[in-house]
PDB file of C-alpha atoms in Angstrom:
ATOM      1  CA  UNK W   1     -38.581 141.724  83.315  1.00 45.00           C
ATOM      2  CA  UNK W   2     -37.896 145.406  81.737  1.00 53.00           C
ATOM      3  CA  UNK W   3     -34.631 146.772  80.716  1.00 52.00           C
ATOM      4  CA  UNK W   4     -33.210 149.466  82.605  1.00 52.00           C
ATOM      5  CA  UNK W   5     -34.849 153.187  81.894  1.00 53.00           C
ATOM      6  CA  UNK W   6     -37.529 150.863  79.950  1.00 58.00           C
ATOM      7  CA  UNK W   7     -40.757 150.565  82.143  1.00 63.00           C
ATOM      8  CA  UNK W   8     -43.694 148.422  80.931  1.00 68.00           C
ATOM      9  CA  UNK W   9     -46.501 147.781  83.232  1.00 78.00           C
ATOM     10  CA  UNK W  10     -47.183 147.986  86.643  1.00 86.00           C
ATOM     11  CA  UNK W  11     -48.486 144.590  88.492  1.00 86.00           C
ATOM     12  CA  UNK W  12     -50.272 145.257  91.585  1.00 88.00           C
ATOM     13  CA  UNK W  13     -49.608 142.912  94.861  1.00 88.00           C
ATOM     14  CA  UNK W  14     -52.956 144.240  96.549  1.00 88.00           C
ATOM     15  CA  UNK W  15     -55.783 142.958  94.564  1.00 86.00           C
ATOM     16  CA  UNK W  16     -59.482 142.653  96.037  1.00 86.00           C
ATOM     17  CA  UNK W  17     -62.295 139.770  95.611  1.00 83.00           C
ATOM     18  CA  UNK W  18     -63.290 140.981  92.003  1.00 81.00           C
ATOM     19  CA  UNK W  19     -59.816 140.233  90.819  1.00 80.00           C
ATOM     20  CA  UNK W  20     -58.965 143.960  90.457  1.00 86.00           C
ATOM     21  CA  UNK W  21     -56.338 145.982  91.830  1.00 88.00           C
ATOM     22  CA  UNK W  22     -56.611 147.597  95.239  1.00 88.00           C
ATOM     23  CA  UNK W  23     -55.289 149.477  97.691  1.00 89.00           C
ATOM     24  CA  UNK W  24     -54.016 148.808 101.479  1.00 89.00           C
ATOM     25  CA  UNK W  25     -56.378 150.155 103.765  1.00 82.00           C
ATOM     26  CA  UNK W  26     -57.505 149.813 107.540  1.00 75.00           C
ATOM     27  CA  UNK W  27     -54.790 151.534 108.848  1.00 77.00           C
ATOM     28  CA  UNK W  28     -54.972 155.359 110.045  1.00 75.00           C
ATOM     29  CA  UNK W  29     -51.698 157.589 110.101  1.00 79.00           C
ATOM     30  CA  UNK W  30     -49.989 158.150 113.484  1.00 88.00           C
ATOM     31  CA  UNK W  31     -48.736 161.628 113.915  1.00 90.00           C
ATOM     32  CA  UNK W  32     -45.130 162.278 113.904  1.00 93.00           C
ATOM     33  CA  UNK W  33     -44.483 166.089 113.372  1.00 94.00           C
ATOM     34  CA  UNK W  34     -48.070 168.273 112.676  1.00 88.00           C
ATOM     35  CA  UNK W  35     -46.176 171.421 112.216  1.00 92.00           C
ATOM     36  CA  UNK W  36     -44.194 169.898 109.754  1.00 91.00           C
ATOM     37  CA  UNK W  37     -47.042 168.059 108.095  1.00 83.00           C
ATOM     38  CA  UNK W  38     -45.463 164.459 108.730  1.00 88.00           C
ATOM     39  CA  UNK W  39     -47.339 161.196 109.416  1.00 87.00           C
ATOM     40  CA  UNK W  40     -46.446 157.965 109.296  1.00 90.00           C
ATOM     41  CA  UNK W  41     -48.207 154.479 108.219  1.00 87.00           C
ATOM     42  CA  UNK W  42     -47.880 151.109 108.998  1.00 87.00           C
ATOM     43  CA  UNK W  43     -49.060 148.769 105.847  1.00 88.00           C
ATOM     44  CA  UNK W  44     -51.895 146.426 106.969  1.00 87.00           C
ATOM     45  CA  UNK W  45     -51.223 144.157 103.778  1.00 86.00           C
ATOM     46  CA  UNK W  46     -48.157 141.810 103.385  1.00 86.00           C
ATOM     47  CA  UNK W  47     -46.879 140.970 100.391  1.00 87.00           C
ATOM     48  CA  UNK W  48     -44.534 138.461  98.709  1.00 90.00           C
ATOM     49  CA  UNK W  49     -41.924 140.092  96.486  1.00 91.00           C
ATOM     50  CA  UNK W  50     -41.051 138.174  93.426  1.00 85.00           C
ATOM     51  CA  UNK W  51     -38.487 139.968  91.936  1.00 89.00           C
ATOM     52  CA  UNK W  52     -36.837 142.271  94.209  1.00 93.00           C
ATOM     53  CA  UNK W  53     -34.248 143.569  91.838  1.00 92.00           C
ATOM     54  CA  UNK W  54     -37.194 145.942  90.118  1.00 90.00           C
ATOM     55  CA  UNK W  55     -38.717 149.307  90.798  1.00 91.00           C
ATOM     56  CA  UNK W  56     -41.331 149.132  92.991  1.00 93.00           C
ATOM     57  CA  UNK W  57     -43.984 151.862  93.255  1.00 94.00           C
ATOM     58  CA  UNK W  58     -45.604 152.784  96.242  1.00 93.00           C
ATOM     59  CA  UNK W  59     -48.825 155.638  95.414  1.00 93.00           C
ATOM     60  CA  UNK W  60     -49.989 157.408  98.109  1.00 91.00           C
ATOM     61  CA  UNK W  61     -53.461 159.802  98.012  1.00 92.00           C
ATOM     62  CA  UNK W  62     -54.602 161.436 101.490  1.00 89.00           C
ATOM     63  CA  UNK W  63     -57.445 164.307 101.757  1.00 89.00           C
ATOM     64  CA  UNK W  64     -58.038 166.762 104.535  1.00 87.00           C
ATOM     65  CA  UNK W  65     -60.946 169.240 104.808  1.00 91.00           C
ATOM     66  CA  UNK W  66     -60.345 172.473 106.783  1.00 92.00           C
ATOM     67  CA  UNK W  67     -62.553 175.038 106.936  1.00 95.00           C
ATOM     68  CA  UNK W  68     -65.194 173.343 104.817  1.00 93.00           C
ATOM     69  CA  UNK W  69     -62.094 172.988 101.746  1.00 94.00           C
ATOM     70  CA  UNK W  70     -60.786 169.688 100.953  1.00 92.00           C
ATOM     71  CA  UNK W  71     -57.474 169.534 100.076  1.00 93.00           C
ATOM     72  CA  UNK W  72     -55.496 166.454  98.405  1.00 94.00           C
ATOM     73  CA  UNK W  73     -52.486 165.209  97.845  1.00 93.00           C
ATOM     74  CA  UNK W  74     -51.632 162.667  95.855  1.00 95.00           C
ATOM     75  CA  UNK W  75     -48.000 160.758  94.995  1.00 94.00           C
ATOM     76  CA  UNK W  76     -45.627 157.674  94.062  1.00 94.00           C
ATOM     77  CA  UNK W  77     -42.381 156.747  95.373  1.00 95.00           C
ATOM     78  CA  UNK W  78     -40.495 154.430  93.491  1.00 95.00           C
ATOM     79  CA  UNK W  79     -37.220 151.713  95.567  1.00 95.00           C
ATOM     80  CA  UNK W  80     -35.797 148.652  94.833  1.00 95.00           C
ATOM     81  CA  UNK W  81     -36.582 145.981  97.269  1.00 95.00           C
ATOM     82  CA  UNK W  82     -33.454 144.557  97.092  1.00 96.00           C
ATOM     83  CA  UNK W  83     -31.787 148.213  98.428  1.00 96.00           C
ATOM     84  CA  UNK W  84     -30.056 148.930  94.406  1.00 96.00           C
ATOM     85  CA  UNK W  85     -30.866 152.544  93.598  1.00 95.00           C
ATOM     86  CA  UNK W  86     -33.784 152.903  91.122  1.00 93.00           C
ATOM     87  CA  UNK W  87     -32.735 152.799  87.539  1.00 88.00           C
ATOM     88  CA  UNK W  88     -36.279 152.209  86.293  1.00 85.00           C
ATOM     89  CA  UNK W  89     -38.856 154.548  86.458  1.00 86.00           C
ATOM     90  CA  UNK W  90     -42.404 154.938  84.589  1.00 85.00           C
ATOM     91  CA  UNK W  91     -42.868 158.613  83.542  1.00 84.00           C
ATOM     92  CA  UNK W  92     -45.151 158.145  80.391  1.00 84.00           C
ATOM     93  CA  UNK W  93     -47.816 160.697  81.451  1.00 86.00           C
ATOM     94  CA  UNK W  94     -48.049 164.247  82.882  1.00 89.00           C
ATOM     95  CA  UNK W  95     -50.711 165.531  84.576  1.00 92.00           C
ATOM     96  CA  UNK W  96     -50.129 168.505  83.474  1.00 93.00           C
ATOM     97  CA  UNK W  97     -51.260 167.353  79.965  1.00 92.00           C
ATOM     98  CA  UNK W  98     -54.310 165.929  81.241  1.00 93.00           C
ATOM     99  CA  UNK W  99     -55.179 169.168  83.365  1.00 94.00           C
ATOM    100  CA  UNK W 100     -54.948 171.217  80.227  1.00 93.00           C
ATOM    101  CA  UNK W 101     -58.225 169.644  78.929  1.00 92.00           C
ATOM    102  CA  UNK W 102     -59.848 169.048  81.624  1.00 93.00           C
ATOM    103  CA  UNK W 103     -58.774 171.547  84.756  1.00 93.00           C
ATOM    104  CA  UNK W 104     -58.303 169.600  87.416  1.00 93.00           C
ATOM    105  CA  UNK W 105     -58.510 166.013  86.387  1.00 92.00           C
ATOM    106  CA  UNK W 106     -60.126 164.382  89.228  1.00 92.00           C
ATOM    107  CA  UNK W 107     -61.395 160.349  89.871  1.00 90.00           C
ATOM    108  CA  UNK W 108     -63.015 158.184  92.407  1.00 88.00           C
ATOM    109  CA  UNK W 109     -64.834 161.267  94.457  1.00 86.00           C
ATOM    110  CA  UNK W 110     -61.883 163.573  93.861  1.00 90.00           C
ATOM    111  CA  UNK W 111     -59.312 161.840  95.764  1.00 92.00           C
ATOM    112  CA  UNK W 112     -57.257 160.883  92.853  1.00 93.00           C
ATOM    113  CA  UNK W 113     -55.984 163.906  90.812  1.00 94.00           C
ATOM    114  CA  UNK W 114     -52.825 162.479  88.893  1.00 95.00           C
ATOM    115  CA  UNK W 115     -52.360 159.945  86.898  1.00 93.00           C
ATOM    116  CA  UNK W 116     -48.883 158.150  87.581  1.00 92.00           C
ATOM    117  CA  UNK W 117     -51.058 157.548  90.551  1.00 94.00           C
ATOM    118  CA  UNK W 118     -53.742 156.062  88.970  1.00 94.00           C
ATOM    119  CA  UNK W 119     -51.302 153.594  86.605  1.00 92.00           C
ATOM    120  CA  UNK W 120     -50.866 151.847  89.457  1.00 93.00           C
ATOM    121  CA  UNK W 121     -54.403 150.488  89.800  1.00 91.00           C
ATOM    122  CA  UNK W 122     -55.411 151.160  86.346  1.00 92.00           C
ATOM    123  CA  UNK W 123     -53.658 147.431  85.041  1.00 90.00           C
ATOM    124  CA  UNK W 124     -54.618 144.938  82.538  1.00 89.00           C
ATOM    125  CA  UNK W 125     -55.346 142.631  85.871  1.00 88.00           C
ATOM    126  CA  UNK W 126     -58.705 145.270  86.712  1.00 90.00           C
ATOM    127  CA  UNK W 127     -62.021 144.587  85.105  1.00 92.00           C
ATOM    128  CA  UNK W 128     -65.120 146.715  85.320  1.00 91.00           C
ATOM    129  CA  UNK W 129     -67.053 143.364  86.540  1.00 89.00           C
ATOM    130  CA  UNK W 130     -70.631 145.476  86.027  1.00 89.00           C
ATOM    131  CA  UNK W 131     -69.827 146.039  82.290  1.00 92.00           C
ATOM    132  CA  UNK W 132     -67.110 143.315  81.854  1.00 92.00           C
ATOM    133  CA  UNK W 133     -64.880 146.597  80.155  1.00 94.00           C
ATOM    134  CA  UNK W 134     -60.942 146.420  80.581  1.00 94.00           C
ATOM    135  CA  UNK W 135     -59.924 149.690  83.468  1.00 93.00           C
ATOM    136  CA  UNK W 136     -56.671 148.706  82.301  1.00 93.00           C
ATOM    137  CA  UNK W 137     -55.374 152.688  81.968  1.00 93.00           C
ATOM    138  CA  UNK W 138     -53.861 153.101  78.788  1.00 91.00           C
ATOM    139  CA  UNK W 139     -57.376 150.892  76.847  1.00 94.00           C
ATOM    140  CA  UNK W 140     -59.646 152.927  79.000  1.00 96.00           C
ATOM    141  CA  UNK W 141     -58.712 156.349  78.307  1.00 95.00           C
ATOM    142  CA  UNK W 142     -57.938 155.391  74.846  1.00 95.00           C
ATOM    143  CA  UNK W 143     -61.425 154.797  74.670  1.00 97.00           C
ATOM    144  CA  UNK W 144     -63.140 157.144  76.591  1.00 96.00           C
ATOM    145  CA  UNK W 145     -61.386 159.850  74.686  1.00 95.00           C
ATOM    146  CA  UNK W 146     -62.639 158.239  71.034  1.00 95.00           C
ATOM    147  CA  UNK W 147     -66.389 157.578  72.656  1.00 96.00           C
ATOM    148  CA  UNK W 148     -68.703 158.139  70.188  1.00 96.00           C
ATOM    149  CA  UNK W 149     -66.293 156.684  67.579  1.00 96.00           C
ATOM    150  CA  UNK W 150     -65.537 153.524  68.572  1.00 97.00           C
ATOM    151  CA  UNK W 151     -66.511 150.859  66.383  1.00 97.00           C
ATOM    152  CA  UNK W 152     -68.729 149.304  68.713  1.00 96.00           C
ATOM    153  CA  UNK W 153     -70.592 152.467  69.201  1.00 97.00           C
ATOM    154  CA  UNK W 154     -71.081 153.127  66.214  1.00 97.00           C
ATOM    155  CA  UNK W 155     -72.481 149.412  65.259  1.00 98.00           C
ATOM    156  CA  UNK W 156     -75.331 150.790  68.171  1.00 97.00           C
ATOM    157  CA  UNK W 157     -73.495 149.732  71.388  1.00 96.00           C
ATOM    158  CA  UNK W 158     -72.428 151.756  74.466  1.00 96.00           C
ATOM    159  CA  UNK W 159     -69.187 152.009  76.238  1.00 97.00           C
ATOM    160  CA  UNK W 160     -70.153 152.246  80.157  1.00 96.00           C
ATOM    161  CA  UNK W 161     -67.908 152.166  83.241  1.00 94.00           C
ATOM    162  CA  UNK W 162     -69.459 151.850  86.428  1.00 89.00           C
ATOM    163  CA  UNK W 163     -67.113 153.657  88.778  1.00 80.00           C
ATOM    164  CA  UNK W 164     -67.011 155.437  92.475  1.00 72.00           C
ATOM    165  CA  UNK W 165     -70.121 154.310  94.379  1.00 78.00           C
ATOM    166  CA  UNK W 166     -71.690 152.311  91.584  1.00 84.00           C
ATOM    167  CA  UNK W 167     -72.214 155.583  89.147  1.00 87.00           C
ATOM    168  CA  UNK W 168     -72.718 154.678  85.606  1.00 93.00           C
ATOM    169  CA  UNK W 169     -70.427 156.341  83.469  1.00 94.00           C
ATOM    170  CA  UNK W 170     -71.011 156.678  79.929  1.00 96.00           C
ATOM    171  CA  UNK W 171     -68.586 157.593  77.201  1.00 97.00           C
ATOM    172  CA  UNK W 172     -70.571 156.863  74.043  1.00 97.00           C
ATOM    173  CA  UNK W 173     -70.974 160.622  73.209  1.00 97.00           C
ATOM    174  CA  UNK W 174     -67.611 161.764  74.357  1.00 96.00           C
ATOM    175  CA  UNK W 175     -65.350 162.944  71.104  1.00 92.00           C
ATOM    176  CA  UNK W 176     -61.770 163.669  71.467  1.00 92.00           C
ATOM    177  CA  UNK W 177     -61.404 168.136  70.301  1.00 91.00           C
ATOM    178  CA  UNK W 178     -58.704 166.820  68.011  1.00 92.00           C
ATOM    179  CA  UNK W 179     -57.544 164.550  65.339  1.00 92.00           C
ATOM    180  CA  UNK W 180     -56.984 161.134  67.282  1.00 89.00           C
ATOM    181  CA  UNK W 181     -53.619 160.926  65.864  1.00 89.00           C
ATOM    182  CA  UNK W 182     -52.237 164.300  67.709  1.00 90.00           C
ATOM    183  CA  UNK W 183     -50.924 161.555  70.511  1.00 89.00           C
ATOM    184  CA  UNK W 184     -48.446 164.122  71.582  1.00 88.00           C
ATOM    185  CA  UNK W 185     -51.075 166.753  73.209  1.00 90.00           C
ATOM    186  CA  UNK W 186     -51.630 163.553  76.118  1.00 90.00           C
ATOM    187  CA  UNK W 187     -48.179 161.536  75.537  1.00 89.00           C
ATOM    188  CA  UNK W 188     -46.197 164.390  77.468  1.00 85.00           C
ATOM    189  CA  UNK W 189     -44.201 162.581  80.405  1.00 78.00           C
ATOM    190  CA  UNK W 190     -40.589 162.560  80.328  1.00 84.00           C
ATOM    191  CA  UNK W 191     -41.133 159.422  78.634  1.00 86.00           C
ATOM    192  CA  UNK W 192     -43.434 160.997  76.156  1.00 85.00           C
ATOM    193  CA  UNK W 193     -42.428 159.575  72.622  1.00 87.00           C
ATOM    194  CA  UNK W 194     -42.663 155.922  73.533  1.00 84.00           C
ATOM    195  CA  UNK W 195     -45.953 155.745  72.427  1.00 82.00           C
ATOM    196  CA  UNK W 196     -44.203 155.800  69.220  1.00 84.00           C
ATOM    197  CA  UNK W 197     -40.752 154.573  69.735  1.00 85.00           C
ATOM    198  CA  UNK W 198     -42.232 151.706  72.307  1.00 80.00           C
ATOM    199  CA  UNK W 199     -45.674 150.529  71.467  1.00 75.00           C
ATOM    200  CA  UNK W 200     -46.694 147.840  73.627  1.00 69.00           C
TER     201      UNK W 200
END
């Protein structure tokens, strides 16, 4: 259990035949106010909640093309099952960091574009079961962003992914523009210094 105002790790209730976290799905929106922009869902998955007295997080992507553009939308909404009011909340990251770098940071056919959304799938529970690699967020990116450096790569090896539609993604030549220890250019949620204060 965390602390208040001391978020961990998120633990995903969906979680599909490889073991790995997932999303609800099967269910289309119903219309409640177009003008306004407001749908509404009904969750195909049922779930048993453990411990109701901690934040849950809810993330929530939709896409819609008009006129030949795409646009996406992408967020989380955090509630305590057992109706308290939310004490807890995970704000380690800022996509605004990540955007600096990279534009728009985009995943999984560019449906996902922040990443307090993609914590939420992105657990120690997900495996890459192609490459047997950890997606577990904060190993993944850690690695992707020292590529060529890892000591694994170096010895000869390769650090793959295979992600959206079975693409093989490889990091091996990716090098991070800075020194590796300048955690604060990516650690820039309001919960930015808990990389050092917290280490997990």
């Amino acid at each position: 259990e965390n602390a208040p105002g001391d978020p961990r790790q998120y633990t995903a209730y969906n979680v599909n035949g490889a073991g790995q976290a997932s999303s609800d799905c099967g269910v289309t929106f119903v219309t409640v106010d177009l003008p306004a922009g407001l749908y509404a869902y009904e969750f195909k998955s049922t779930i048993t909640v453990a411990k109701p007295n901690l934040t849950h997080t809810v993330g929530v992507w939709a896409t819609r093309v008009v006129d030949d553009k795409t646009y996406v939308a992408n967020t989380n909404y955090n509630f305590v099952p057992s109706g308290a009011a939310v004490v807890t909340e995970r704000k380690l990251l800022d996509q605004n960091a990540c955007n600096a770098c990279h534009g728009t940071l985009e995943a999984h056919g560019g449906s996902r574009r922040d990443v307090n959304l993609c914590v939420l799938c992105h657990t120690p529970q997900s495996t890459d079961p192609e490459s047997g690699n950890t997606v577990d967020f904060k190993v993944m990116v850690h690695k992707i962003h020292r590529g060529k450096d890892l000591p694994s790569v170096v010895a000869g090896g390769t650090y793959e992914l295979i992600g959206f539609q079975g693409s093989v993604n490889d990091y091996s030549t990716v090098g991070y523009p800075q020194d590796l220890r300048t955690c604060e250019t990516c650690h820039a949620g309001v919960q930015k210094d808990f990389w050092n204060q917290r280490p997990s």
